[in-house]
Coordinates of N, CA and C in Angstrom, one line a residue:
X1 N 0.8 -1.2 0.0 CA 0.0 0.0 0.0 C 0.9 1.3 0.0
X2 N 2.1 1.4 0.6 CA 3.0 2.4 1.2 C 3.6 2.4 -0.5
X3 N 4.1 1.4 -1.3 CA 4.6 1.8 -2.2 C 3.3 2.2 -3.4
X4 N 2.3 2.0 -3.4 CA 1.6 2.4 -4.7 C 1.7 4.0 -4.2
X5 N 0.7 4.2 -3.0 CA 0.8 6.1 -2.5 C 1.9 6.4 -3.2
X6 N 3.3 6.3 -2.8 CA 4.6 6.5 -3.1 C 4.3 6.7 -5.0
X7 N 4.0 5.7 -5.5 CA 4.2 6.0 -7.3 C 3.4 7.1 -7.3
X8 N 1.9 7.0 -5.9 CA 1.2 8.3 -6.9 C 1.8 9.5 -6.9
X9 N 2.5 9.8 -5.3 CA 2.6 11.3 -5.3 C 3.6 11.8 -5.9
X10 N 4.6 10.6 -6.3 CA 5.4 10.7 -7.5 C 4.9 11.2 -8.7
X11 N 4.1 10.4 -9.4 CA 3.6 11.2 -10.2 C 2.9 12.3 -10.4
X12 N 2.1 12.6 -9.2 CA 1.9 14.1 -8.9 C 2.5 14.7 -8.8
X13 N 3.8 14.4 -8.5 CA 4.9 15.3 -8.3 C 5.4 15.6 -9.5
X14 N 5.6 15.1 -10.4 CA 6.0 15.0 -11.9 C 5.4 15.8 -12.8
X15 N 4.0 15.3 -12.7 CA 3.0 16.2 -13.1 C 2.9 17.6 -12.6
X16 N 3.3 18.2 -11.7 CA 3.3 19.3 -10.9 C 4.3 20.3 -11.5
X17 N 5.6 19.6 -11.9 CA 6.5 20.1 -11.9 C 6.4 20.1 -13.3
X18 N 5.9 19.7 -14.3 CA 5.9 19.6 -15.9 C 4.8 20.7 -16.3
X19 N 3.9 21.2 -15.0 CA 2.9 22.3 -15.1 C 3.8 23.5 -15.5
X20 N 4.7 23.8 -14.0 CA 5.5 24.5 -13.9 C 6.9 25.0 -14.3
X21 N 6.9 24.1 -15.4 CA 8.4 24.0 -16.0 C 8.7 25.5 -16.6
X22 N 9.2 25.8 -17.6 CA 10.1 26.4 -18.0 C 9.1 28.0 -18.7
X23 N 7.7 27.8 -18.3 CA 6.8 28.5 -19.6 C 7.3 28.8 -20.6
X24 N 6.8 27.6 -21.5 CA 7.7 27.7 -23.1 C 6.0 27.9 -23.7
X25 N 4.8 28.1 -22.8 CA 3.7 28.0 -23.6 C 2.4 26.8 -23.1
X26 N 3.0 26.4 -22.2 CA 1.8 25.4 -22.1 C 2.3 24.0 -21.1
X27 N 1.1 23.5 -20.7 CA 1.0 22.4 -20.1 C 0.3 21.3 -20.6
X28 N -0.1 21.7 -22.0 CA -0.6 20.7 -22.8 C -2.0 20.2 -22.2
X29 N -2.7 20.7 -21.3 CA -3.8 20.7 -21.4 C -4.9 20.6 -22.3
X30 N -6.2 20.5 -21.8 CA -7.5 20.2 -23.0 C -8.0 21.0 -23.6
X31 N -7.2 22.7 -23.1 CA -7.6 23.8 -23.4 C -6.5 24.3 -24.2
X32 N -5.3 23.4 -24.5 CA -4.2 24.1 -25.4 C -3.6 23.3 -26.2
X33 N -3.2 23.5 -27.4 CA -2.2 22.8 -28.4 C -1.3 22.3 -28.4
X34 N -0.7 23.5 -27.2 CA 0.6 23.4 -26.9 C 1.3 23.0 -25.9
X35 N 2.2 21.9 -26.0 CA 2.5 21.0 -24.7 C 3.4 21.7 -24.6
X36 N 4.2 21.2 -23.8 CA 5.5 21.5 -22.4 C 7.2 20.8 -23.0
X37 N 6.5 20.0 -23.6 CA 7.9 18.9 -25.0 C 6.9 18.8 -25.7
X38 N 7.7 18.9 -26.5 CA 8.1 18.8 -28.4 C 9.0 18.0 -28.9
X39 N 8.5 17.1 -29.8 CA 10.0 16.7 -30.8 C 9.1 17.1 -31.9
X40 N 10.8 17.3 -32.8 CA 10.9 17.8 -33.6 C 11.4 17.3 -34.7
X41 N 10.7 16.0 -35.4 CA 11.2 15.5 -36.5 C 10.5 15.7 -37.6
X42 N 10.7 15.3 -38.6 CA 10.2 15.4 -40.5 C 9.2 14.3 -40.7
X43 N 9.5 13.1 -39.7 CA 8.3 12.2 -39.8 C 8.0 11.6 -38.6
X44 N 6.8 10.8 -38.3 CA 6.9 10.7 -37.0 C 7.4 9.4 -36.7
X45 N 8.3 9.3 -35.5 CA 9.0 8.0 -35.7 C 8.8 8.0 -33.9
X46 N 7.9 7.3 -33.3 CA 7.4 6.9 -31.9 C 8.4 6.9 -31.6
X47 N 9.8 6.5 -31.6 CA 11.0 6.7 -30.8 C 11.6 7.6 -30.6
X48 N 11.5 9.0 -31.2 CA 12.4 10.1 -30.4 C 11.1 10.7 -29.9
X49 N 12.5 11.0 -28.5 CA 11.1 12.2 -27.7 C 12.1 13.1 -27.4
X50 N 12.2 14.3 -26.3 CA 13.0 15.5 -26.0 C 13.7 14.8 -25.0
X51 N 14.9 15.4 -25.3 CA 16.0 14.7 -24.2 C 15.2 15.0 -22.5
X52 N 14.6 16.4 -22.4 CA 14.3 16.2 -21.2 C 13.1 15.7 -20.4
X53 N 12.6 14.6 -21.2 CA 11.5 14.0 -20.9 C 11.3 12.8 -20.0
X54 N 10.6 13.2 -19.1 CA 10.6 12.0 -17.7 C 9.8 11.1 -18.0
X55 N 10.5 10.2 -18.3 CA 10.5 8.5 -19.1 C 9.9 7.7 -17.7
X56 N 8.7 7.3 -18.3 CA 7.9 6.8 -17.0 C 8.7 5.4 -16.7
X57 N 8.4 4.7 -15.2 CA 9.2 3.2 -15.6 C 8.5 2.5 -16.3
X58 N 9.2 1.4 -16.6 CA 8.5 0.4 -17.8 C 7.1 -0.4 -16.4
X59 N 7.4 -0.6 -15.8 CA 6.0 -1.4 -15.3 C 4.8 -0.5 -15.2
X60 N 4.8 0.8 -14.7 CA 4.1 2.0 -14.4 C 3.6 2.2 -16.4
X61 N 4.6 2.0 -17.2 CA 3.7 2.5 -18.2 C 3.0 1.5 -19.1
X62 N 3.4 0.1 -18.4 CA 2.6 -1.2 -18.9 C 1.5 -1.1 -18.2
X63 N 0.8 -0.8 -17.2 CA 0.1 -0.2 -16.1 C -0.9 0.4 -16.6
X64 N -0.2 1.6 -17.2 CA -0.8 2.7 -17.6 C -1.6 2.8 -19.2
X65 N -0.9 1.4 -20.0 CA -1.1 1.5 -21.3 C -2.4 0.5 -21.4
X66 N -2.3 -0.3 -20.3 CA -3.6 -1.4 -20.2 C -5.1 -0.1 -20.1
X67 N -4.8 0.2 -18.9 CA -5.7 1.4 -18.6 C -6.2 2.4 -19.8
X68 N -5.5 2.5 -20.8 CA -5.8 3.3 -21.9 C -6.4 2.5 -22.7
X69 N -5.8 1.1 -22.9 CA -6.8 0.4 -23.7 C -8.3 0.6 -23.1
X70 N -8.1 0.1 -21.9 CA -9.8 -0.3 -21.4 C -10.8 1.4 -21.4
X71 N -9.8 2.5 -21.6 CA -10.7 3.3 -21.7 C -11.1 3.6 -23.3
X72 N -9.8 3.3 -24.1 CA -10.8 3.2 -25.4 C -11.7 2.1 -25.9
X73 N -11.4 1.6 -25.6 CA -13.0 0.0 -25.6 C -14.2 0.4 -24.7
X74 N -13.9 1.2 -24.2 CA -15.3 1.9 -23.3 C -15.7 3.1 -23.6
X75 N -15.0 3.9 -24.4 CA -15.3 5.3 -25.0 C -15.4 6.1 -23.8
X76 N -14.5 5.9 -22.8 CA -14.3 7.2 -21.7 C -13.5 8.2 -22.2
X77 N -12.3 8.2 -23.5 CA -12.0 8.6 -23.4 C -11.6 10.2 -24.4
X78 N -11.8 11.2 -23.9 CA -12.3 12.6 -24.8 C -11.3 13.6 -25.1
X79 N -10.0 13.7 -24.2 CA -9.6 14.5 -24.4 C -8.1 14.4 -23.9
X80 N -7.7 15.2 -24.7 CA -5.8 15.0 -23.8 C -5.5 15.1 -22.5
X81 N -6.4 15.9 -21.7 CA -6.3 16.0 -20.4 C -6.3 14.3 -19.8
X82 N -7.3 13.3 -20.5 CA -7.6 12.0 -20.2 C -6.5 11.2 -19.7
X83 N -5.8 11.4 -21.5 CA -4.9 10.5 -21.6 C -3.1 11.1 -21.1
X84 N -3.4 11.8 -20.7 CA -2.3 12.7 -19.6 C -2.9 12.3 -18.2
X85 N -3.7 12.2 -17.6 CA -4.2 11.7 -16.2 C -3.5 9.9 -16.4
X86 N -3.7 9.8 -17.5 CA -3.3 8.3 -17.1 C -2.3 7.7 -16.9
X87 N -1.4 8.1 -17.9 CA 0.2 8.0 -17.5 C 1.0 9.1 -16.6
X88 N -0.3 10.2 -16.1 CA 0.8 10.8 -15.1 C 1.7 11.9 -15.5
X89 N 1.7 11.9 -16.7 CA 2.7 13.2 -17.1 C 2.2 13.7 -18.9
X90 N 2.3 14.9 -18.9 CA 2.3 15.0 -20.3 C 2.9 14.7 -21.0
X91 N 2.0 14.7 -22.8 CA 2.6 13.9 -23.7 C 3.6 15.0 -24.3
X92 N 4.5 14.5 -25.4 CA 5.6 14.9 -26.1 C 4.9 15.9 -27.5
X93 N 4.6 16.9 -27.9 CA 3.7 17.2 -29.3 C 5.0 17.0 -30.3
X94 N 4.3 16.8 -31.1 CA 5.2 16.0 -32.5 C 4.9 17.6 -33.6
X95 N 5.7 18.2 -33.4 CA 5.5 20.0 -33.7 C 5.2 19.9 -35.2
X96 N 6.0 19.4 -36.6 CA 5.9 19.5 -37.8 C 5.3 18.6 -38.7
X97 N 4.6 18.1 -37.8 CA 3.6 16.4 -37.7 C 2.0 16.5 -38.0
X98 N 1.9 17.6 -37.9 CA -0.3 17.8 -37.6 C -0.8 17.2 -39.5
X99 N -1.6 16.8 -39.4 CA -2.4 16.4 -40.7 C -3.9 16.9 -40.8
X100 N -3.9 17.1 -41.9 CA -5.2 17.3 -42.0 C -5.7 16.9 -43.3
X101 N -7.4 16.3 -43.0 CA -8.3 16.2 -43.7 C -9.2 16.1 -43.5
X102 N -10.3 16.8 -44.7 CA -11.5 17.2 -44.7 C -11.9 18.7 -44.1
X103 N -10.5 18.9 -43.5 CA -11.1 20.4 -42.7 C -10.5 20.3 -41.0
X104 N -10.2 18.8 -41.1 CA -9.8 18.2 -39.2 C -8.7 18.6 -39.4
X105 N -8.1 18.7 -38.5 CA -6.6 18.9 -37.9 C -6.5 17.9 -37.1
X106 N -5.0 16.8 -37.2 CA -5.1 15.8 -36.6 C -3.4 16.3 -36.0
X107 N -3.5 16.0 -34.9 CA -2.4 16.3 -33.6 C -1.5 14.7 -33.5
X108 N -0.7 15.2 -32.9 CA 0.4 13.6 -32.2 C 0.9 13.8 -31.2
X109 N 0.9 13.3 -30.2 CA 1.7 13.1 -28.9 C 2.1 12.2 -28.6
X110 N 2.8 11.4 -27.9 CA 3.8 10.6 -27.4 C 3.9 10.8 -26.0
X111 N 3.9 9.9 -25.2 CA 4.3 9.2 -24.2 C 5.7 7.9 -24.4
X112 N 6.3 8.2 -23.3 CA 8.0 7.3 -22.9 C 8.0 6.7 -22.2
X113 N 8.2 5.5 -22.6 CA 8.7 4.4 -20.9 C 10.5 4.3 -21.1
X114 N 11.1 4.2 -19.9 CA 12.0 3.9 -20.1 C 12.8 2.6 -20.1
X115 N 11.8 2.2 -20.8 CA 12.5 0.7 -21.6 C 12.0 0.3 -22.7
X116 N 12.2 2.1 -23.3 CA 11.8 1.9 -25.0 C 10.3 1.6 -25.6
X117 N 9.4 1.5 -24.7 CA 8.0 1.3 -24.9 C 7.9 3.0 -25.4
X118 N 6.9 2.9 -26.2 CA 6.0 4.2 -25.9 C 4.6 3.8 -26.6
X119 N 3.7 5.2 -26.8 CA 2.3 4.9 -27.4 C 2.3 6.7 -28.2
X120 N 2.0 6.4 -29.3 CA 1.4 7.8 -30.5 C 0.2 7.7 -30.0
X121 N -0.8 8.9 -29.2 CA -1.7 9.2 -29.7 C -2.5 9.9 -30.6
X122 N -3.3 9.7 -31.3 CA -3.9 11.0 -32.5 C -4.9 11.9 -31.7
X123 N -5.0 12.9 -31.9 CA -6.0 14.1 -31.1 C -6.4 14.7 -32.4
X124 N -7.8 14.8 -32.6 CA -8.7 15.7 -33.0 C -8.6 17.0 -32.6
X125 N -7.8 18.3 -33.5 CA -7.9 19.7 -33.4 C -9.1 20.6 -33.4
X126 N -9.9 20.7 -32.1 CA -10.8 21.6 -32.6 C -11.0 23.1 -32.1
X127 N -10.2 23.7 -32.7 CA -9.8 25.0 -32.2 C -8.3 24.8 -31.0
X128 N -8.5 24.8 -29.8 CA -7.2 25.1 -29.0 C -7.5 23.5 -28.0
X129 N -9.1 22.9 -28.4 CA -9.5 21.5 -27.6 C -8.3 20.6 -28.5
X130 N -7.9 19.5 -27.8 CA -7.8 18.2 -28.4 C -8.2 17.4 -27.9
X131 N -9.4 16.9 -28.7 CA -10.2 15.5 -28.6 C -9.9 14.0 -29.3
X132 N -9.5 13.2 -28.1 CA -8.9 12.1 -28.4 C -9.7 11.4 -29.5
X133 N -8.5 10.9 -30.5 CA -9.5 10.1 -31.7 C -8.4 8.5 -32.0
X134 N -7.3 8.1 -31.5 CA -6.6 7.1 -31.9 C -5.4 6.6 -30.8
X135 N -5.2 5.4 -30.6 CA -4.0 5.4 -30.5 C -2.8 4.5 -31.1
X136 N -1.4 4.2 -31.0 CA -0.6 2.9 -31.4 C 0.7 3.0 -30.7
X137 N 0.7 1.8 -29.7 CA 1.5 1.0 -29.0 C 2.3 1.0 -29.9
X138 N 4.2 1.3 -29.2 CA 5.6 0.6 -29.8 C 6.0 0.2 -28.6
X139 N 6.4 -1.1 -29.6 CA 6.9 -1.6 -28.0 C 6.3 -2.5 -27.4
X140 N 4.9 -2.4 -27.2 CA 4.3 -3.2 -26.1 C 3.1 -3.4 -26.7
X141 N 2.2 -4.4 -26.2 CA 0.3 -4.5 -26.7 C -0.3 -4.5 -25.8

């Protein structure tokens, strides 16, 4: 019991401090575009993220990636704020990456485990919301 408390306030603590980071623009919230990291590549390739990115552990983000499945099989899940509550820290935005079609703006984020796991989520742009629309596991199922 003493060690799960312990991961949570950890990751509160994480989360806390990723609010407060550097104000480059954002906390990546459900009210903003703009996250806290960035990578910055030409295509999207699930494996780079920003060097300064607190790389969840690998059991915590197997944990955490089950949990995302069960909330997309159940349609809880709406918004990036969601899928940031669940692993605990915000995602990575994939800056030169957005797609569009039909008129949608389609967003990317990324979540890190540090044992090379991660997960691309797709977000629905609608205005400054991102509404969750996809995800894909590397690494793990």
């Amino acid at each position: 019991m003493n060690k799960i408390k312990a991961l949570l306030l950890i990751a509160a603590l994480g989360a806390s401090l990723a609010a407060c980071s550097t104000g480059d623009g954002g906390g990546g919230d459900a009210g903003s575009s703009t996250a806290g990291y960035t990578v910055e590549v030409s295509e999207l390739d699930p494996s780079a993220y920003p060097a300064d990115y607190p790389l969840i552990p690998s059991a915590d983000f197997a944990t955490a990636f089950e949990n995302l499945k069960d909330a997309n099989m159940d349609g809880s899940l709406s918004s990036y704020q969601d899928v940031a509550d669940i692993f605990g820290v915000d995602g990575a935005y994939y800056v030169n990456n957005d797609f569009e079609a039909d008129d949608i703006v389609y967003k990317y984020y990324g979540w890190y485990a540090d044992g090379g796991e991660s997960v691309l989520i797709t977000f629905e742009a609608d205005g400054n919301d991102l509404n969750y629309y996809a995800y894909a596991g590397n690494g793990i199922s």
